[in-house]
Amino acid sequence: MTDVMDLANAAVEAVGQGTADAIGNTVVDLVRRRLSGIGQGEEAVLAVQESPDDPDARSRLHERLSEVLSEDPAFAADLASVLVLPEPNVVSTISHSINVDRGSRARGTFVLGNQAVTKIRKGDPWALMAVVAAVAVMALLIWGLARLATDGDGPPSAASGHRVTALKDSTMVKAVAPDLHSMPSGWTSGDSTSLTTGPAACQELPADHCPGLLSVAQGAFDDPYDQYADFIVAAWGSADDAQGFYERTTQQLTKAKGATQVAMPAFGDQSIAIEFADDNSNKRGQSWVQVGTVVVAVSEGKTAEYFGRYQLDKLQALTRMVAERAQQAQDGHTPSATARDMIS
C-alpha cells in the first residue's frame, strides 16, 4: 500500500506546481473536490496554489490531505494512479527473474510483494503453470475489489469511491432537494418541495424531449435580505441520459441573451455557472451540475424588482450542497448535506 505521507507529499508538490500539465490539472481537481466539504479544505488548496513556497501553507494542506487519505482508501488510490511517487524502500514486487526455456521449463523465484509464492526448481514441469495461476489469482482479486467498490451496482463516478445509481424511488429524489433544515438559519420556504413523475415531469424542465427522465423535484426559498434560491433535481434512468440532458440544456442556456459564463469550482461529473442580465441591470445566477444519473440546478437572485443582484458565494455554496445530496442518494444514503455552515 502506498504510504500516506509519501502520497500527501507528492500531492502537495503537484498542487504547488500548478496546472501547467495534464497530471497537475488532474491532481488539483481531485484534491480540491475531495477537500471541498472539509473545513478550510479549499482554502488550504488555494493557499498553496498562490504561495507554493510557503511552508505554513504546504503544512496545512499536507495535514488535511493526510487525514483524508488515511480514512479514504479509494481517494488514495485515485491520487496514486495519477501521481509519480518515489520508489518505496521495500522488496521489489518481482524478485529475480523467471526464465522459460524452449521446453517450457521455468526456473527462479516468483515473489508478490514480500511473499514468495512458489520456489521454482530447474526443470520443474509444473513451474510455468504455477506462475500463470498466481497471476490469474491477482487479476481476479483486482476485479473483485473493483466490483466491491461499486457494490455491484454500476461503475464508480468521477468522485472517488462513489456510485452511479438510477434513483427509481421518487421519494429519494424528493429528499435530494433541500428542506428548511438543510438551508441556513433565517431562510424561509413558502411552499413544500414538489415532486413530478412520469411524462409530466418533462414539463418542469427547460426541454421539449426528456428521454430517460424518471422524476423531477423542486424547492424554493427566501432569505431575510430578499435573496431567493430555487432548486431543480432531475433523476434519469442512466448517466448517459443525464449527461445528454445536461449538455443540451447548458449549450442552449449559454447562448441565451444576456448570458455570461462565470467561474465557479467544479462539482459532480461536470458543472457550469451562468449569469443572466436583463435590460434593467438585474442579474441572476444559475448553476447546473451532472452527478451520475442526476442533474441539479440552482437559481439565485434578489426578489426586488429593481437592481437585483445575485450573490455568487451563495450560489456556489447552495450548488455544492445539492450536488453532495445527489451523490449521497446514489451512494444509498439519506441526503444530509446542508448549507448551514457555508453561508449565513
mmCIF file of C-alpha atoms in Angstrom:
data_model
loop_
_atom_site.group_PDB
_atom_site.id
_atom_site.type_symbol
_atom_site.label_atom_id
_atom_site.label_comp_id
_atom_site.label_asym_id
_atom_site.label_seq_id
_atom_site.Cartn_x
_atom_site.Cartn_y
_atom_site.Cartn_z
ATOM 1 C CA MET A 1 0.000 0.000 0.000
ATOM 2 C CA THR A 2 1.258 3.473 -0.851
ATOM 3 C CA ASP A 3 2.487 5.313 2.228
ATOM 4 C CA VAL A 4 0.036 8.082 3.200
ATOM 5 C CA MET A 5 2.799 10.559 3.995
ATOM 6 C CA ASP A 6 4.550 9.992 0.664
ATOM 7 C CA LEU A 7 1.254 10.350 -1.197
ATOM 8 C CA ALA A 8 0.373 13.554 0.667
ATOM 9 C CA ASN A 9 3.866 14.957 -0.041
ATOM 10 C CA ALA A 10 3.538 14.218 -3.748
ATOM 11 C CA ALA A 11 0.041 15.720 -3.900
ATOM 12 C CA VAL A 12 1.125 18.940 -2.158
ATOM 13 C CA GLU A 13 4.056 19.207 -4.559
ATOM 14 C CA ALA A 14 1.748 18.766 -7.551
ATOM 15 C CA VAL A 15 -0.683 21.407 -6.259
ATOM 16 C CA GLY A 16 2.248 23.784 -5.743
ATOM 17 C CA GLN A 17 3.473 23.282 -9.293
ATOM 18 C CA GLY A 18 0.031 24.210 -10.614
ATOM 19 C CA THR A 19 -1.963 23.080 -13.618
ATOM 20 C CA ALA A 20 0.643 23.517 -16.327
ATOM 21 C CA ASP A 21 0.275 19.902 -17.446
ATOM 22 C CA ALA A 22 -2.430 17.234 -17.512
ATOM 23 C CA ILE A 23 -1.174 15.462 -14.374
ATOM 24 C CA GLY A 24 -1.053 18.663 -12.326
ATOM 25 C CA ASN A 25 -4.504 19.672 -13.506
ATOM 26 C CA THR A 26 -5.937 16.258 -12.579
ATOM 27 C CA VAL A 27 -4.319 16.269 -9.133
ATOM 28 C CA VAL A 28 -5.515 19.796 -8.320
ATOM 29 C CA ASP A 29 -9.043 18.881 -9.396
ATOM 30 C CA LEU A 30 -9.064 15.647 -7.354
ATOM 31 C CA VAL A 31 -7.704 17.333 -4.234
ATOM 32 C CA ARG A 32 -9.997 20.348 -4.462
ATOM 33 C CA ARG A 33 -13.103 18.201 -4.911
ATOM 34 C CA ARG A 34 -12.252 15.858 -2.048
ATOM 35 C CA LEU A 35 -11.429 18.677 0.395
ATOM 36 C CA SER A 36 -14.387 20.845 -0.600
ATOM 37 C CA GLY A 37 -16.548 19.510 2.225
ATOM 38 C CA ILE A 38 -13.840 19.774 4.887
ATOM 39 C CA GLY A 39 -13.323 22.880 6.999
ATOM 40 C CA GLN A 40 -10.722 25.176 5.400
ATOM 41 C CA GLY A 41 -10.003 22.456 2.831
ATOM 42 C CA GLU A 42 -10.468 24.546 -0.303
ATOM 43 C CA GLU A 43 -8.661 27.452 1.366
ATOM 44 C CA ALA A 44 -5.675 25.199 2.027
ATOM 45 C CA VAL A 45 -5.515 24.216 -1.648
ATOM 46 C CA LEU A 46 -5.800 27.828 -2.791
ATOM 47 C CA ALA A 47 -3.101 28.956 -0.352
ATOM 48 C CA VAL A 48 -0.573 26.513 -1.807
ATOM 49 C CA GLN A 49 -1.516 27.478 -5.350
ATOM 50 C CA GLU A 50 -0.969 31.161 -4.573
ATOM 51 C CA SER A 51 2.185 30.683 -2.439
ATOM 52 C CA PRO A 52 3.739 27.335 -3.389
ATOM 53 C CA ASP A 53 6.912 28.019 -1.383
ATOM 54 C CA ASP A 54 5.120 28.984 1.832
ATOM 55 C CA PRO A 55 5.955 26.229 4.350
ATOM 56 C CA ASP A 56 2.936 27.030 6.536
ATOM 57 C CA ALA A 57 0.533 26.757 3.602
ATOM 58 C CA ARG A 58 2.091 23.486 2.479
ATOM 59 C CA SER A 59 1.953 22.127 6.028
ATOM 60 C CA ARG A 60 -1.755 22.927 6.389
ATOM 61 C CA LEU A 61 -2.615 21.242 3.089
ATOM 62 C CA HIS A 62 -0.422 18.255 3.951
ATOM 63 C CA GLU A 63 -2.185 17.841 7.298
ATOM 64 C CA ARG A 64 -5.662 17.855 5.771
ATOM 65 C CA LEU A 65 -4.644 15.530 2.971
ATOM 66 C CA SER A 66 -3.036 13.064 5.374
ATOM 67 C CA GLU A 67 -6.226 12.862 7.437
ATOM 68 C CA VAL A 68 -8.429 12.242 4.388
ATOM 69 C CA LEU A 69 -6.029 9.776 2.746
ATOM 70 C CA SER A 70 -5.836 7.654 5.884
ATOM 71 C CA GLU A 71 -9.649 7.423 6.024
ATOM 72 C CA ASP A 72 -10.448 7.158 2.300
ATOM 73 C CA PRO A 73 -8.529 4.353 0.514
ATOM 74 C CA ALA A 74 -10.466 4.954 -2.706
ATOM 75 C CA PHE A 75 -9.345 8.578 -2.832
ATOM 76 C CA ALA A 76 -5.780 7.466 -2.073
ATOM 77 C CA ALA A 77 -5.938 5.014 -4.971
ATOM 78 C CA ASP A 78 -7.180 7.755 -7.306
ATOM 79 C CA LEU A 79 -4.319 10.058 -6.355
ATOM 80 C CA ALA A 80 -1.728 7.303 -6.603
ATOM 81 C CA SER A 81 -2.965 6.425 -10.097
ATOM 82 C CA VAL A 82 -2.031 9.869 -11.457
ATOM 83 C CA LEU A 83 0.984 10.745 -9.320
ATOM 84 C CA VAL A 84 4.521 9.518 -9.909
ATOM 85 C CA LEU A 85 5.712 8.535 -6.434
ATOM 86 C CA PRO A 86 9.275 7.870 -5.273
ATOM 87 C CA GLU A 87 10.307 4.237 -5.168
ATOM 88 C CA PRO A 88 9.491 2.768 -1.718
ATOM 89 C CA ASN A 89 12.233 1.092 0.307
ATOM 90 C CA VAL A 90 10.703 -2.369 0.162
ATOM 91 C CA VAL A 91 11.479 -5.581 -1.594
ATOM 92 C CA SER A 92 10.656 -5.355 -5.282
ATOM 93 C CA THR A 93 7.278 -6.709 -6.364
ATOM 94 C CA ILE A 94 9.072 -9.187 -8.627
ATOM 95 C CA SER A 95 12.256 -10.587 -7.172
ATOM 96 C CA HIS A 96 14.837 -12.052 -9.531
ATOM 97 C CA SER A 97 13.567 -13.302 -12.862
ATOM 98 C CA ILE A 98 11.581 -16.183 -14.215
ATOM 99 C CA ASN A 99 13.080 -17.688 -17.331
ATOM 100 C CA VAL A 100 11.251 -20.095 -19.586
ATOM 101 C CA ASP A 101 13.374 -22.311 -21.828
ATOM 102 C CA ARG A 102 12.389 -23.986 -25.057
ATOM 103 C CA GLY A 103 10.912 -26.938 -23.151
ATOM 104 C CA SER A 104 8.503 -24.642 -21.290
ATOM 105 C CA ARG A 105 10.531 -25.166 -18.122
ATOM 106 C CA ALA A 106 10.941 -22.262 -15.721
ATOM 107 C CA ARG A 107 13.449 -21.537 -13.033
ATOM 108 C CA GLY A 108 13.754 -18.822 -10.399
ATOM 109 C CA THR A 109 11.631 -17.486 -7.512
ATOM 110 C CA PHE A 110 8.241 -15.843 -8.067
ATOM 111 C CA VAL A 111 7.538 -13.163 -5.432
ATOM 112 C CA LEU A 112 4.479 -10.993 -4.754
ATOM 113 C CA GLY A 113 5.484 -8.087 -2.565
ATOM 114 C CA ASN A 114 7.473 -9.592 0.282
ATOM 115 C CA GLN A 115 5.868 -13.027 -0.036
ATOM 116 C CA ALA A 116 7.490 -15.806 -2.058
ATOM 117 C CA VAL A 117 4.625 -17.577 -3.777
ATOM 118 C CA THR A 118 6.493 -20.571 -5.079
ATOM 119 C CA LYS A 119 10.028 -21.801 -5.374
ATOM 120 C CA ILE A 120 10.586 -22.873 -8.938
ATOM 121 C CA ARG A 121 13.121 -25.598 -9.438
ATOM 122 C CA LYS A 122 15.099 -26.000 -12.574
ATOM 123 C CA GLY A 123 13.293 -28.272 -14.979
ATOM 124 C CA ASP A 124 10.092 -28.385 -12.888
ATOM 125 C CA PRO A 125 7.284 -29.171 -15.390
ATOM 126 C CA TRP A 126 4.684 -27.510 -13.147
ATOM 127 C CA ALA A 127 6.587 -24.248 -12.696
ATOM 128 C CA LEU A 128 5.040 -22.360 -15.579
ATOM 129 C CA MET A 129 1.538 -23.385 -14.535
ATOM 130 C CA ALA A 130 2.200 -22.117 -11.010
ATOM 131 C CA VAL A 131 3.263 -18.728 -12.317
ATOM 132 C CA VAL A 132 0.213 -18.426 -14.575
ATOM 133 C CA ALA A 133 -2.096 -19.459 -11.736
ATOM 134 C CA ALA A 134 -0.613 -16.852 -9.392
ATOM 135 C CA VAL A 135 -1.057 -14.097 -11.965
ATOM 136 C CA ALA A 136 -4.641 -15.209 -12.587
ATOM 137 C CA VAL A 137 -5.404 -15.044 -8.865
ATOM 138 C CA MET A 138 -4.084 -11.471 -8.717
ATOM 139 C CA ALA A 139 -6.201 -10.483 -11.725
ATOM 140 C CA LEU A 140 -9.324 -11.943 -10.099
ATOM 141 C CA LEU A 141 -8.521 -10.136 -6.864
ATOM 142 C CA ILE A 142 -8.241 -6.785 -8.619
ATOM 143 C CA TRP A 143 -11.522 -7.428 -10.455
ATOM 144 C CA GLY A 144 -13.231 -8.379 -7.192
ATOM 145 C CA LEU A 145 -12.039 -5.233 -5.447
ATOM 146 C CA ALA A 146 -13.357 -3.124 -8.306
ATOM 147 C CA ARG A 147 -16.749 -4.831 -8.019
ATOM 148 C CA LEU A 148 -16.742 -4.342 -4.270
ATOM 149 C CA ALA A 149 -16.017 -0.625 -4.649
ATOM 150 C CA THR A 150 -19.163 -0.220 -6.768
ATOM 151 C CA ASP A 151 -21.212 -2.706 -4.704
ATOM 152 C CA GLY A 152 -22.140 -4.385 -7.989
ATOM 153 C CA ASP A 153 -24.459 -1.508 -8.911
ATOM 154 C CA GLY A 154 -22.852 0.430 -11.714
ATOM 155 C CA PRO A 155 -19.392 1.929 -12.179
ATOM 156 C CA PRO A 156 -17.925 4.477 -9.782
ATOM 157 C CA SER A 157 -18.432 8.129 -10.634
ATOM 158 C CA ALA A 158 -15.643 10.637 -11.130
ATOM 159 C CA ALA A 159 -15.761 11.357 -7.429
ATOM 160 C CA SER A 160 -13.602 8.794 -5.664
ATOM 161 C CA GLY A 161 -15.420 5.826 -4.121
ATOM 162 C CA HIS A 162 -18.931 6.949 -5.115
ATOM 163 C CA ARG A 163 -21.643 5.085 -7.013
ATOM 164 C CA VAL A 164 -23.705 5.860 -10.094
ATOM 165 C CA THR A 165 -27.254 4.652 -9.412
ATOM 166 C CA ALA A 166 -30.604 5.405 -11.020
ATOM 167 C CA LEU A 167 -32.918 6.878 -8.359
ATOM 168 C CA LYS A 168 -36.072 4.945 -9.231
ATOM 169 C CA ASP A 169 -37.591 5.681 -5.811
ATOM 170 C CA SER A 170 -39.145 9.126 -6.274
ATOM 171 C CA THR A 171 -39.136 9.761 -2.521
ATOM 172 C CA MET A 172 -35.335 9.651 -2.632
ATOM 173 C CA VAL A 173 -35.350 12.192 -5.466
ATOM 174 C CA LYS A 174 -37.532 14.474 -3.358
ATOM 175 C CA ALA A 175 -35.107 14.027 -0.457
ATOM 176 C CA VAL A 176 -32.247 15.313 -2.615
ATOM 177 C CA ALA A 177 -33.993 18.681 -2.911
ATOM 178 C CA PRO A 178 -33.092 20.806 0.137
ATOM 179 C CA ASP A 179 -35.525 21.324 3.005
ATOM 180 C CA LEU A 180 -35.546 24.064 5.634
ATOM 181 C CA HIS A 181 -33.289 22.008 7.897
ATOM 182 C CA SER A 182 -30.569 21.995 5.241
ATOM 183 C CA MET A 183 -30.838 25.728 4.493
ATOM 184 C CA PRO A 184 -29.049 28.401 6.564
ATOM 185 C CA SER A 185 -30.796 29.919 9.586
ATOM 186 C CA GLY A 186 -33.322 32.601 8.721
ATOM 187 C CA TRP A 187 -34.278 31.266 5.316
ATOM 188 C CA THR A 188 -37.959 30.516 4.722
ATOM 189 C CA SER A 189 -39.969 28.405 2.292
ATOM 190 C CA GLY A 190 -43.369 29.396 1.013
ATOM 191 C CA ASP A 191 -44.231 26.022 -0.460
ATOM 192 C CA SER A 192 -43.261 22.442 0.268
ATOM 193 C CA THR A 193 -40.972 20.615 -2.122
ATOM 194 C CA SER A 194 -42.878 19.490 -5.208
ATOM 195 C CA LEU A 195 -42.425 16.161 -6.980
ATOM 196 C CA THR A 196 -43.487 15.270 -10.522
ATOM 197 C CA THR A 197 -43.102 11.810 -12.036
ATOM 198 C CA GLY A 198 -43.755 10.216 -15.408
ATOM 199 C CA PRO A 199 -44.229 12.109 -18.696
ATOM 200 C CA ALA A 200 -45.441 15.242 -16.885
ATOM 201 C CA ALA A 201 -42.007 15.643 -15.280
ATOM 202 C CA CYS A 202 -40.540 16.867 -18.569
ATOM 203 C CA GLN A 203 -42.797 19.938 -18.414
ATOM 204 C CA GLU A 204 -40.905 21.053 -15.291
ATOM 205 C CA LEU A 205 -37.639 21.294 -17.235
ATOM 206 C CA PRO A 206 -36.419 23.625 -20.000
ATOM 207 C CA ALA A 207 -36.723 20.807 -22.556
ATOM 208 C CA ASP A 208 -39.151 19.530 -25.168
ATOM 209 C CA HIS A 209 -37.951 15.928 -25.076
ATOM 210 C CA CYS A 210 -36.674 14.114 -21.985
ATOM 211 C CA PRO A 211 -35.691 10.516 -22.843
ATOM 212 C CA GLY A 212 -34.961 8.504 -19.707
ATOM 213 C CA LEU A 213 -36.395 11.047 -17.255
ATOM 214 C CA LEU A 214 -37.792 9.429 -14.085
ATOM 215 C CA SER A 215 -38.897 12.324 -11.879
ATOM 216 C CA VAL A 216 -38.316 15.976 -11.007
ATOM 217 C CA ALA A 217 -38.298 17.587 -7.543
ATOM 218 C CA GLN A 218 -38.324 21.339 -6.927
ATOM 219 C CA GLY A 219 -37.962 23.649 -3.953
ATOM 220 C CA ALA A 220 -37.906 27.433 -3.416
ATOM 221 C CA PHE A 221 -36.564 29.525 -0.516
ATOM 222 C CA ASP A 222 -36.041 33.162 0.531
ATOM 223 C CA ASP A 223 -33.542 34.668 2.953
ATOM 224 C CA PRO A 224 -34.097 37.677 5.268
ATOM 225 C CA TYR A 225 -32.349 40.006 2.782
ATOM 226 C CA ASP A 226 -34.696 39.459 -0.168
ATOM 227 C CA GLN A 227 -32.491 36.867 -1.816
ATOM 228 C CA TYR A 228 -34.172 33.811 -3.303
ATOM 229 C CA ALA A 229 -32.928 30.339 -4.216
ATOM 230 C CA ASP A 230 -34.770 27.853 -6.432
ATOM 231 C CA PHE A 231 -33.735 24.205 -6.840
ATOM 232 C CA ILE A 232 -34.421 21.593 -9.511
ATOM 233 C CA VAL A 233 -33.474 17.921 -9.095
ATOM 234 C CA ALA A 234 -33.977 15.762 -12.197
ATOM 235 C CA ALA A 235 -33.429 11.997 -11.914
ATOM 236 C CA TRP A 236 -32.670 9.947 -15.025
ATOM 237 C CA GLY A 237 -32.603 6.254 -15.822
ATOM 238 C CA SER A 238 -28.882 6.298 -16.672
ATOM 239 C CA ALA A 239 -25.818 8.512 -16.516
ATOM 240 C CA ASP A 240 -25.871 8.760 -20.320
ATOM 241 C CA ASP A 241 -29.412 10.158 -20.246
ATOM 242 C CA ALA A 242 -28.415 12.661 -17.563
ATOM 243 C CA GLN A 243 -25.305 13.693 -19.467
ATOM 244 C CA GLY A 244 -27.249 14.181 -22.686
ATOM 245 C CA PHE A 245 -29.807 16.440 -20.999
ATOM 246 C CA TYR A 246 -27.093 18.409 -19.159
ATOM 247 C CA GLU A 247 -25.129 19.083 -22.339
ATOM 248 C CA ARG A 248 -28.169 20.036 -24.444
ATOM 249 C CA THR A 249 -29.534 22.341 -21.774
ATOM 250 C CA THR A 250 -26.315 24.132 -20.871
ATOM 251 C CA GLN A 251 -25.449 24.685 -24.540
ATOM 252 C CA GLN A 252 -28.799 26.405 -25.048
ATOM 253 C CA LEU A 253 -28.523 28.483 -21.874
ATOM 254 C CA THR A 254 -25.039 29.812 -22.656
ATOM 255 C CA LYS A 255 -26.346 31.100 -25.992
ATOM 256 C CA ALA A 256 -29.316 32.919 -24.432
ATOM 257 C CA LYS A 257 -29.498 36.718 -24.496
ATOM 258 C CA GLY A 258 -27.652 38.293 -21.575
ATOM 259 C CA ALA A 259 -25.977 35.022 -20.579
ATOM 260 C CA THR A 260 -22.351 35.027 -19.427
ATOM 261 C CA GLN A 261 -20.488 32.034 -18.028
ATOM 262 C CA VAL A 262 -18.819 32.750 -14.679
ATOM 263 C CA ALA A 263 -16.081 30.918 -12.786
ATOM 264 C CA MET A 264 -17.121 28.536 -10.048
ATOM 265 C CA PRO A 265 -15.436 25.440 -8.507
ATOM 266 C CA ALA A 266 -16.152 22.165 -10.268
ATOM 267 C CA PHE A 267 -18.833 19.912 -8.791
ATOM 268 C CA GLY A 268 -20.026 16.411 -9.680
ATOM 269 C CA ASP A 269 -19.087 14.986 -13.071
ATOM 270 C CA GLN A 270 -19.488 18.312 -14.847
ATOM 271 C CA SER A 271 -20.863 21.692 -13.849
ATOM 272 C CA ILE A 272 -21.366 25.232 -15.057
ATOM 273 C CA ALA A 273 -22.407 28.621 -13.627
ATOM 274 C CA ILE A 274 -24.133 31.251 -15.771
ATOM 275 C CA GLU A 275 -25.040 34.882 -15.091
ATOM 276 C CA PHE A 276 -28.161 36.292 -16.738
ATOM 277 C CA ALA A 277 -28.575 40.087 -17.045
ATOM 278 C CA ASP A 278 -31.636 41.972 -18.266
ATOM 279 C CA ASP A 279 -32.034 45.477 -19.662
ATOM 280 C CA ASN A 280 -32.657 46.924 -16.178
ATOM 281 C CA SER A 281 -29.272 45.780 -14.809
ATOM 282 C CA ASN A 282 -30.925 42.999 -12.857
ATOM 283 C CA LYS A 283 -28.758 39.898 -12.645
ATOM 284 C CA ARG A 284 -29.426 36.369 -11.509
ATOM 285 C CA GLY A 285 -27.112 33.419 -11.254
ATOM 286 C CA GLN A 286 -27.822 29.854 -12.263
ATOM 287 C CA SER A 287 -25.772 26.676 -11.925
ATOM 288 C CA TRP A 288 -26.168 23.214 -13.431
ATOM 289 C CA VAL A 289 -24.422 20.051 -12.270
ATOM 290 C CA GLN A 290 -24.493 16.464 -13.510
ATOM 291 C CA VAL A 291 -23.873 13.984 -10.693
ATOM 292 C CA GLY A 292 -24.070 10.475 -12.120
ATOM 293 C CA THR A 293 -27.720 9.886 -13.059
ATOM 294 C CA VAL A 294 -28.940 13.149 -11.529
ATOM 295 C CA VAL A 295 -28.885 16.702 -12.868
ATOM 296 C CA VAL A 296 -29.386 19.517 -10.363
ATOM 297 C CA ALA A 297 -29.894 23.224 -10.971
ATOM 298 C CA VAL A 298 -29.820 26.213 -8.638
ATOM 299 C CA SER A 299 -31.089 29.733 -9.409
ATOM 300 C CA GLU A 300 -30.122 32.555 -7.043
ATOM 301 C CA GLY A 301 -31.011 36.252 -7.150
ATOM 302 C CA LYS A 302 -32.778 39.139 -5.486
ATOM 303 C CA THR A 303 -36.554 39.262 -5.197
ATOM 304 C CA ALA A 304 -36.676 43.091 -5.525
ATOM 305 C CA GLU A 305 -37.797 44.276 -8.950
ATOM 306 C CA TYR A 306 -35.076 46.877 -9.441
ATOM 307 C CA PHE A 307 -31.304 46.499 -9.378
ATOM 308 C CA GLY A 308 -31.498 42.914 -8.261
ATOM 309 C CA ARG A 309 -28.171 41.150 -7.816
ATOM 310 C CA TYR A 310 -27.383 37.509 -7.248
ATOM 311 C CA GLN A 311 -24.587 36.554 -4.859
ATOM 312 C CA LEU A 312 -22.003 34.206 -6.323
ATOM 313 C CA ASP A 313 -20.823 32.912 -2.942
ATOM 314 C CA LYS A 314 -24.371 31.849 -2.052
ATOM 315 C CA LEU A 315 -24.910 30.270 -5.459
ATOM 316 C CA GLN A 316 -21.667 28.323 -5.044
ATOM 317 C CA ALA A 317 -22.483 27.095 -1.538
ATOM 318 C CA LEU A 318 -26.027 26.059 -2.437
ATOM 319 C CA THR A 319 -24.788 24.265 -5.560
ATOM 320 C CA ARG A 320 -22.212 22.320 -3.587
ATOM 321 C CA MET A 321 -24.857 21.304 -1.046
ATOM 322 C CA VAL A 322 -27.388 19.947 -3.535
ATOM 323 C CA ALA A 323 -24.658 18.213 -5.589
ATOM 324 C CA GLU A 324 -23.453 16.442 -2.439
ATOM 325 C CA ARG A 325 -27.034 15.429 -1.613
ATOM 326 C CA ALA A 326 -27.425 13.951 -5.106
ATOM 327 C CA GLN A 327 -24.296 11.855 -4.619
ATOM 328 C CA GLN A 328 -25.328 10.746 -1.132
ATOM 329 C CA ALA A 329 -28.621 9.450 -2.547
ATOM 330 C CA GLN A 330 -26.839 7.453 -5.253
ATOM 331 C CA ASP A 331 -24.495 6.018 -2.623
ATOM 332 C CA GLY A 332 -27.571 4.623 -0.863
ATOM 333 C CA HIS A 333 -27.587 7.159 1.977
ATOM 334 C CA THR A 334 -30.293 9.585 3.040
ATOM 335 C CA PRO A 335 -29.196 13.032 1.769
ATOM 336 C CA SER A 336 -27.822 15.012 4.699
ATOM 337 C CA ALA A 337 -25.541 17.731 3.286
ATOM 338 C CA THR A 338 -26.524 21.215 4.448
ATOM 339 C CA ALA A 339 -25.549 24.805 3.700
ATOM 340 C CA ARG A 340 -25.796 25.913 7.321
ATOM 341 C CA ASP A 341 -22.041 26.243 7.726
ATOM 342 C CA MET A 342 -21.436 27.526 4.220
ATOM 343 C CA ILE A 343 -23.391 30.782 4.167
ATOM 344 C CA SER A 344 -25.373 32.930 6.563
#
